[in-house]
Coordinates of C-alpha atoms in Angstrom, one line a residue:
Chain I
X48 CA 0.0 0.0 0.0
X49 CA 1.3 3.4 -0.8
X50 CA 2.2 5.5 2.2
X51 CA 0.5 8.9 2.3
X52 CA 2.8 11.8 1.9
X53 CA 1.3 14.9 3.5
X54 CA 1.6 18.3 1.9
X55 CA 3.9 19.4 4.7
X56 CA 6.2 16.5 4.2
X57 CA 6.2 17.1 0.4
X58 CA 7.3 20.7 0.9
X59 CA 10.1 19.6 3.2
X60 CA 11.3 16.8 0.9
X61 CA 11.2 19.0 -2.1
X62 CA 13.2 21.7 -0.3
X63 CA 15.7 19.0 0.8
X64 CA 16.1 17.7 -2.8
X65 CA 16.4 21.3 -4.0
X66 CA 19.1 21.9 -1.4
X67 CA 17.0 24.8 0.0
X68 CA 16.8 23.8 3.7
X69 CA 17.9 26.3 6.2
X70 CA 19.2 25.2 9.6
X71 CA 15.8 24.9 11.3
X72 CA 14.3 23.1 8.4
X73 CA 17.2 20.7 8.3
X74 CA 16.7 20.0 12.0
X75 CA 13.0 19.1 11.2
X76 CA 14.2 16.9 8.4
X77 CA 16.6 15.0 10.7
X78 CA 13.8 14.6 13.2
X79 CA 11.5 13.1 10.6
X80 CA 14.3 10.8 9.5
X81 CA 14.5 9.5 13.0
X82 CA 10.8 9.3 13.8
X83 CA 9.2 8.4 10.6
X84 CA 10.0 4.8 9.5
X85 CA 8.7 5.6 6.0
X86 CA 10.8 8.8 5.6
X87 CA 13.4 7.2 3.4
X88 CA 10.8 5.6 1.2
X89 CA 9.0 8.9 0.8
X90 CA 12.3 10.6 -0.1
X91 CA 13.1 7.9 -2.7
X92 CA 9.6 8.0 -4.2
X93 CA 9.7 11.8 -4.5
X94 CA 13.1 11.6 -6.1
X95 CA 11.8 9.2 -8.7
X96 CA 8.7 11.2 -9.4
X97 CA 10.7 14.4 -9.8
X98 CA 13.2 12.7 -12.1
X99 CA 10.5 11.2 -14.3
X100 CA 8.6 14.5 -14.6
X101 CA 11.8 16.4 -15.5
X102 CA 12.9 13.7 -17.9
X103 CA 9.9 14.4 -20.2
X104 CA 11.0 18.1 -20.5
X105 CA 14.6 17.0 -21.0
X106 CA 13.8 14.6 -23.8
X107 CA 12.0 17.4 -25.6
X108 CA 14.8 19.9 -25.1
X109 CA 17.4 17.4 -26.3
X110 CA 15.6 17.2 -29.7
X111 CA 15.9 21.0 -30.0
X112 CA 19.5 21.1 -28.7
X113 CA 20.5 18.5 -31.3
X114 CA 18.7 20.2 -34.1
X115 CA 20.2 23.5 -33.3
X116 CA 23.7 22.4 -32.8
X117 CA 24.2 19.4 -34.9
X118 CA 21.7 19.5 -37.7
X119 CA 21.1 23.0 -38.8
X120 CA 24.6 24.0 -39.6
X121 CA 24.7 23.0 -43.3
X122 CA 26.9 25.7 -44.6
X123 CA 28.2 26.0 -48.1
X124 CA 31.6 27.6 -48.2
X125 CA 31.7 30.4 -50.7
X126 CA 34.8 32.2 -52.0
X127 CA 35.5 35.4 -50.1
X128 CA 34.4 38.6 -51.7
X129 CA 37.1 41.2 -52.4
X130 CA 37.4 43.6 -49.5
X131 CA 36.7 46.6 -51.6
X132 CA 33.5 45.1 -52.8
X133 CA 32.4 44.5 -49.2
X134 CA 33.3 48.0 -48.2
X135 CA 31.3 49.5 -51.2
X136 CA 28.2 47.5 -50.3
X137 CA 28.4 48.4 -46.7
X138 CA 28.7 52.1 -47.5
X139 CA 25.7 52.0 -49.8
X140 CA 23.7 50.2 -47.2
X141 CA 24.5 52.7 -44.6
X142 CA 23.6 55.6 -46.9
X143 CA 20.3 53.9 -47.8
X144 CA 19.4 53.3 -44.2
X145 CA 20.3 56.8 -43.3
X146 CA 18.0 58.2 -46.0
X147 CA 15.2 55.8 -45.0
X148 CA 15.5 56.6 -41.3
X149 CA 15.4 60.3 -42.1
X150 CA 12.0 59.9 -43.7
X151 CA 10.7 57.0 -41.6
X152 CA 11.8 57.6 -38.0
X153 CA 10.3 54.9 -35.7
X154 CA 7.7 56.7 -33.6
X155 CA 7.7 56.4 -29.9
X156 CA 4.7 54.0 -29.7
X157 CA 6.4 51.5 -32.1
X158 CA 9.6 51.9 -30.1
X159 CA 7.8 51.2 -26.8
X160 CA 6.0 48.2 -28.4
X161 CA 9.4 46.8 -29.7
X162 CA 11.0 47.3 -26.3
X163 CA 8.3 45.3 -24.5
X164 CA 7.0 42.8 -27.0
X165 CA 8.3 39.3 -27.0
X166 CA 6.0 36.5 -28.4
X167 CA 4.6 34.2 -25.7
X168 CA 7.2 31.4 -25.3
X169 CA 4.6 28.7 -25.8
X170 CA 3.8 25.6 -23.9
X171 CA 5.8 22.5 -23.3
X172 CA 5.4 20.0 -26.1
X173 CA 5.4 16.3 -25.2
X174 CA 4.3 14.9 -28.6
X175 CA 2.4 12.1 -26.8
X176 CA -0.1 10.1 -28.8
X177 CA -3.1 11.7 -27.3
X178 CA -5.8 14.0 -28.6
X179 CA -3.4 16.9 -28.0
X180 CA -1.0 15.7 -30.7
X181 CA -2.2 18.1 -33.4
X182 CA -2.2 21.0 -30.9
X183 CA 1.3 20.1 -29.8
X184 CA 2.6 19.7 -33.3
X185 CA 1.5 23.2 -34.1
X186 CA 3.1 24.3 -30.8
X187 CA 6.4 23.0 -32.1
X188 CA 6.0 25.0 -35.2
X189 CA 5.0 28.1 -33.2
X190 CA 8.1 27.8 -30.9
X191 CA 10.2 27.5 -34.0
X192 CA 8.8 30.8 -35.3
X193 CA 6.7 29.2 -38.1
X194 CA 3.7 31.2 -37.1
X195 CA 1.7 30.9 -40.3
X196 CA 1.9 27.1 -40.1
X197 CA 1.0 27.0 -36.5
X198 CA -1.9 29.4 -37.1
X199 CA -3.4 27.2 -39.9
X200 CA -3.2 24.1 -37.8
X201 CA -4.7 25.7 -34.8
X202 CA -7.5 27.4 -36.8
X203 CA -8.5 24.0 -38.1
X204 CA -8.6 22.6 -34.5
X205 CA -10.6 25.7 -33.5
X206 CA -13.2 25.0 -36.2
X207 CA -14.5 22.2 -34.0
X208 CA -13.4 23.5 -30.7
X209 CA -14.2 27.2 -30.7
X210 CA -14.5 27.6 -26.9
X211 CA -11.0 26.4 -26.0
X212 CA -9.3 29.5 -24.5
X213 CA -5.8 28.0 -24.8
X214 CA -6.3 27.5 -28.6
X215 CA -7.8 31.0 -29.0
X216 CA -5.0 32.6 -27.1
X217 CA -2.3 31.0 -29.2
X218 CA -4.1 31.8 -32.4
X219 CA -4.0 35.4 -31.2
X220 CA -0.3 35.0 -30.4
X221 CA 0.3 33.9 -34.0
X222 CA -1.6 36.9 -35.5
X223 CA 0.3 39.2 -33.2
X224 CA 3.7 37.7 -34.1
X225 CA 2.8 38.1 -37.8
X226 CA 1.9 41.8 -37.0
X227 CA -1.8 41.2 -37.9
X228 CA -3.1 43.2 -34.9
X229 CA -6.6 43.6 -36.2
X230 CA -6.9 39.8 -36.1
X231 CA -5.3 39.4 -32.7
X232 CA -7.2 42.2 -30.9
X233 CA -10.8 40.7 -30.9
X234 CA -9.6 37.4 -29.5
X235 CA -7.4 39.1 -26.8
X236 CA -10.2 41.4 -25.8
X237 CA -12.6 38.5 -25.3
X238 CA -10.0 36.6 -23.2
X239 CA -9.1 39.7 -21.2
X240 CA -12.7 40.6 -20.4
X241 CA -13.6 37.0 -19.4
X242 CA -15.2 36.9 -15.9
X243 CA -13.4 33.8 -14.8
X244 CA -9.6 33.7 -14.2
X245 CA -8.7 31.5 -17.1
X246 CA -5.0 30.4 -17.6
X247 CA -4.2 33.1 -20.1
X248 CA -6.2 36.0 -18.9
X249 CA -3.2 37.9 -17.6
X250 CA -1.2 37.2 -20.7
X251 CA -4.1 38.3 -22.9
X252 CA -4.4 41.6 -21.0
X253 CA -0.6 42.2 -21.5
X254 CA -0.5 41.5 -25.1
X255 CA -3.7 43.4 -25.8
X256 CA -2.4 46.4 -24.0
X257 CA 0.8 46.2 -26.1
X258 CA -1.2 46.3 -29.3
X259 CA -3.1 49.4 -27.9
X260 CA 0.2 51.0 -27.2
X261 CA 1.4 50.4 -30.7
X262 CA -1.9 51.9 -32.0
X263 CA -1.4 54.9 -29.7
X264 CA -4.6 54.0 -27.8
X265 CA -2.9 54.9 -24.6
X266 CA -6.1 55.3 -22.5
X267 CA -7.3 51.8 -23.2
X268 CA -3.8 50.4 -22.7
X269 CA -3.6 52.0 -19.3
X270 CA -7.1 50.7 -18.5
X271 CA -6.1 47.2 -19.2
X272 CA -2.6 47.4 -17.7
X273 CA -4.2 48.5 -14.4
X274 CA -6.1 45.2 -14.3
X275 CA -2.9 43.2 -14.7
X276 CA -0.9 41.6 -11.9
X277 CA 2.2 41.1 -13.9
X278 CA 5.2 43.2 -12.8
X279 CA 6.1 44.1 -16.4
X280 CA 2.5 45.5 -16.9
X281 CA 2.9 47.7 -13.8
X282 CA 6.3 48.9 -15.2
X283 CA 4.7 49.8 -18.5
X284 CA 1.8 51.5 -16.9
X285 CA 4.1 53.7 -14.9
X286 CA 5.9 54.7 -18.1
X287 CA 2.6 55.5 -19.8
X288 CA 1.4 57.6 -16.9
X289 CA 4.4 59.9 -16.9
Chain V
X240 CA 32.6 6.5 -10.3
X241 CA 31.3 4.9 -7.1
X242 CA 30.7 1.2 -7.3
X243 CA 27.0 0.5 -7.8
X244 CA 25.4 -1.0 -4.7
X245 CA 23.4 -4.2 -5.4
X246 CA 20.1 -3.1 -4.1
X247 CA 19.8 0.5 -5.2
X248 CA 16.0 1.2 -5.2
X249 CA 15.7 1.8 -1.6
X250 CA 19.1 3.3 -0.9
X251 CA 19.2 6.6 -2.6
X252 CA 19.1 8.6 0.6
X253 CA 22.8 8.6 1.5
X254 CA 23.6 9.2 -2.2
X255 CA 21.2 12.1 -2.4
X256 CA 22.7 13.7 0.6
X257 CA 26.1 13.7 -1.0
X258 CA 25.1 15.1 -4.3
X259 CA 28.0 16.4 -6.3
X260 CA 28.2 20.1 -7.2
X261 CA 27.5 19.4 -10.8
X262 CA 25.4 22.2 -12.1
X263 CA 22.2 20.7 -13.3
X264 CA 20.6 23.9 -14.6
X265 CA 19.1 23.6 -18.1
X266 CA 21.9 25.8 -19.5
X267 CA 24.5 23.6 -17.9
X268 CA 22.8 20.4 -19.2
X269 CA 22.7 21.8 -22.7
X270 CA 26.4 22.6 -22.4
X271 CA 27.1 19.1 -21.3
X272 CA 25.0 17.7 -24.2
X273 CA 26.8 19.7 -26.8
X274 CA 30.3 19.1 -25.4
X275 CA 30.1 15.4 -25.3
X276 CA 28.2 14.3 -28.4
X277 CA 31.1 14.5 -30.8
X278 CA 33.0 11.7 -28.9
X279 CA 30.0 9.5 -29.0
X280 CA 29.4 10.2 -32.6
X281 CA 32.9 9.4 -33.5
X282 CA 32.7 6.0 -31.7
X283 CA 29.4 5.1 -33.3
X284 CA 30.6 6.0 -36.8
X285 CA 33.7 4.1 -36.3
X286 CA 31.7 1.1 -35.3
X287 CA 29.3 0.6 -38.1
X288 CA 26.8 3.2 -37.1
X289 CA 25.5 6.3 -38.9
X290 CA 24.5 9.8 -37.8
X291 CA 21.0 8.8 -36.7
X292 CA 22.4 5.9 -34.7
X293 CA 24.8 8.3 -33.0
X294 CA 22.0 10.7 -32.1
X295 CA 19.6 8.0 -30.9
X296 CA 22.2 6.2 -28.8
X297 CA 23.6 9.5 -27.4
X298 CA 20.2 10.7 -26.3
X299 CA 19.4 7.3 -24.7
X300 CA 22.7 7.5 -22.9
X301 CA 22.0 11.1 -21.8
X302 CA 18.8 10.0 -20.2
X303 CA 20.6 7.3 -18.3
X304 CA 23.2 9.8 -17.2
X305 CA 20.4 12.2 -16.2
X306 CA 18.6 9.6 -14.2
X307 CA 21.7 8.5 -12.4
X308 CA 22.8 12.0 -11.7
X309 CA 19.3 12.9 -10.2
X310 CA 19.2 9.8 -8.1
X311 CA 22.6 10.3 -6.6
X312 CA 24.2 7.4 -8.5
X313 CA 26.7 9.4 -10.5
X314 CA 29.1 12.1 -9.2
X315 CA 31.5 14.0 -11.4
X316 CA 34.5 13.4 -9.2
X317 CA 37.0 14.9 -11.6
X318 CA 37.2 16.9 -14.8
X319 CA 36.3 14.6 -17.7
X320 CA 34.3 12.3 -15.5
X321 CA 31.0 13.3 -17.1
X322 CA 32.2 12.8 -20.7
X323 CA 33.8 9.5 -19.8
X324 CA 30.6 8.3 -18.1
X325 CA 28.4 9.3 -21.1
X326 CA 30.7 7.6 -23.5
X327 CA 30.7 4.4 -21.5
X328 CA 26.9 4.3 -21.3
X329 CA 26.8 5.0 -25.1
X330 CA 29.2 2.2 -25.8
X331 CA 27.3 -0.2 -23.7
X332 CA 24.0 0.6 -25.4
X333 CA 25.5 0.4 -28.9
X334 CA 27.2 -2.9 -28.3
X335 CA 24.0 -4.2 -26.7
X336 CA 22.0 -3.1 -29.8
X337 CA 24.5 -4.6 -32.2
X338 CA 24.5 -7.9 -30.4
X339 CA 20.7 -8.0 -30.8
X340 CA 21.1 -7.4 -34.5
X341 CA 23.0 -10.6 -35.3
X342 CA 23.5 -9.6 -39.0
X343 CA 26.2 -7.2 -38.0
X344 CA 29.7 -8.6 -38.0
X345 CA 31.6 -6.3 -35.7
X346 CA 35.0 -6.2 -34.4
X347 CA 35.1 -4.2 -31.2
X348 CA 38.1 -2.9 -29.5
X349 CA 36.3 -2.6 -26.2
X350 CA 36.2 -5.0 -23.4
X351 CA 32.5 -5.6 -23.4
X352 CA 32.6 -7.5 -20.1
X353 CA 34.0 -4.5 -18.2
X354 CA 31.3 -2.3 -19.7
X355 CA 28.6 -4.8 -18.6
X356 CA 29.9 -4.8 -15.1
X357 CA 29.1 -1.1 -14.9
X358 CA 25.5 -2.0 -15.2
X359 CA 24.3 1.5 -15.4
X360 CA 20.7 0.6 -15.4
X361 CA 18.9 -0.1 -12.1
X362 CA 16.0 -2.2 -13.5
X363 CA 13.6 -1.6 -10.6
X364 CA 14.0 2.1 -10.6
X365 CA 14.0 2.2 -14.3
X366 CA 10.7 0.4 -14.5
X367 CA 9.1 2.9 -12.0
X368 CA 10.7 5.9 -13.9
X369 CA 9.4 4.6 -17.2
X370 CA 5.8 4.5 -15.8
X371 CA 6.2 8.0 -14.3
X372 CA 7.2 9.3 -17.8
X373 CA 4.3 7.5 -19.5
X374 CA 1.7 8.6 -17.0
X375 CA 3.0 12.2 -16.9
X376 CA 2.8 12.5 -20.6
X377 CA -0.8 11.6 -20.4
X378 CA -1.7 14.0 -17.6
X379 CA -4.2 16.7 -18.4
X380 CA -3.6 20.4 -18.0
X381 CA -2.9 22.3 -15.9
X382 CA -1.2 19.5 -13.9
X383 CA 1.2 18.8 -16.7
X384 CA 2.3 22.4 -17.2
X385 CA 2.4 23.0 -13.5
X386 CA 4.6 20.0 -12.6
X387 CA 6.8 20.7 -15.7
X388 CA 7.3 24.3 -14.6
X389 CA 8.1 23.3 -11.0
X390 CA 10.3 20.3 -11.6
X391 CA 12.0 20.9 -14.9
X392 CA 12.0 24.7 -15.4
X393 CA 12.5 25.0 -11.6
X394 CA 10.1 28.0 -11.3
X395 CA 9.0 28.8 -7.8
X396 CA 5.4 28.8 -6.7
X397 CA 5.1 32.5 -6.9
X398 CA 6.0 32.6 -10.6
X399 CA 3.8 29.6 -11.3
X400 CA 0.9 31.3 -9.5
X401 CA 1.2 34.4 -11.7
X402 CA 1.3 32.2 -14.9
X403 CA -2.0 30.6 -14.0
X404 CA -3.5 33.7 -12.3
X405 CA -3.7 31.8 -9.0
X406 CA -2.8 32.7 -5.5
X407 CA 0.4 31.2 -4.2
X408 CA -1.6 29.0 -1.8
X409 CA -3.7 27.7 -4.7
X410 CA -0.5 26.9 -6.7
X411 CA 0.9 25.0 -3.7
X412 CA -2.4 23.0 -3.3
X413 CA -2.6 22.3 -6.9
X414 CA 1.0 21.1 -7.1
X415 CA 0.4 18.7 -4.2
X416 CA -2.9 17.5 -5.8
X417 CA -1.3 17.0 -9.2
X418 CA 1.7 15.1 -7.8
X419 CA -0.5 12.9 -5.7
X420 CA -2.6 12.2 -8.8
X421 CA 0.5 11.2 -10.7
X422 CA 1.8 9.0 -7.9
X423 CA -1.5 7.2 -7.6
X424 CA -1.5 6.5 -11.3
X425 CA 1.7 4.5 -11.0
X426 CA 0.9 0.8 -10.8
X427 CA 4.3 -0.5 -9.8
X428 CA 4.6 -0.8 -6.0
X429 CA 6.9 1.5 -4.1
X430 CA 9.4 -0.4 -2.1
X431 CA 8.5 -0.7 1.5
X432 CA 11.2 0.3 4.0
X433 CA 11.5 -2.6 6.3

């Protein structure tokens, strides 16, 4: 029969395995070691559970590490260009950029947006053979920056699953990453205004507020940011309020 | 490397208490992964394998290394210990695979008996871990995401609570509930401490 591990014991065991115990907590740990005949089993069991859980994440990351470091470096060596040609191209590019910048300075709202916007990093993908496979396959595309592909796959899923907030949130994330703000906004507005605290409400508020900043709709941006509990939202709100 | 005790399933405690200072952050693991693949690849290619074989065997070996590291069964006692350990596991797995494939005529310059004595795999713990992995993959959200963030990404409960728009107390309760759910789904019995 499996021995019960109380929440208090779990906290202590986790802290021990994380090497986070202070002196008092270590004394309590030692006391339990002496008094609880099941303590060692509990520790062993938790160590195994932790290892197994983390292993799933590790296996996924290994695929990415390998792809990035050992499979994507197919380079074709080209003969070096003459140095004077390189210099001439560089000079013409600098001139062209300077002219462009003179006539197209990035306005402050775009600068602010660029300073704060990073696409949502996405969810862990386990590629298990469950109903989530299609969702997770699209998530792999999303995390690789293939937003259009991820969007198409998720939109197909959403056609039979329109009320799934996670799906809708990442569809909006794709649109936003592709700079199609008019597509992203209605979705983010709905998720931000939902009465329940869904898993992506705070993120939706954040990204919606950023779009509003980009569109110079500062009043609404401030209104939404003030509803957010995220520290970065408070930082941006302070900036907008100056 | 420490000699492997015969009954390891119930005896991690002393090993866990003497954990090496090997940095197991994700960045450090990635660094270890990248650093040691070339040696394994060279071995596999030299011994009738191809690039895909090298990748598969290396990743299997890395998981064994990871399991043993987490369970206190491997310590990097000197520089080069980690690379040597990974290579040994990879050799063991490759030779084991080739032996199962009897069509391969292979002349090895390794002493297979020595490799086999290392016996990197603790079968009982392995069986339990394999179930944990299988059951965890099938867990529903938000348990899967929550446990992943806490145990792999090593986020604290405060950060996790913000991600899910929970209070910290809710995050703590949910983490406990999810872990209990996972534990109860494992059908292999946990060893009783007698």
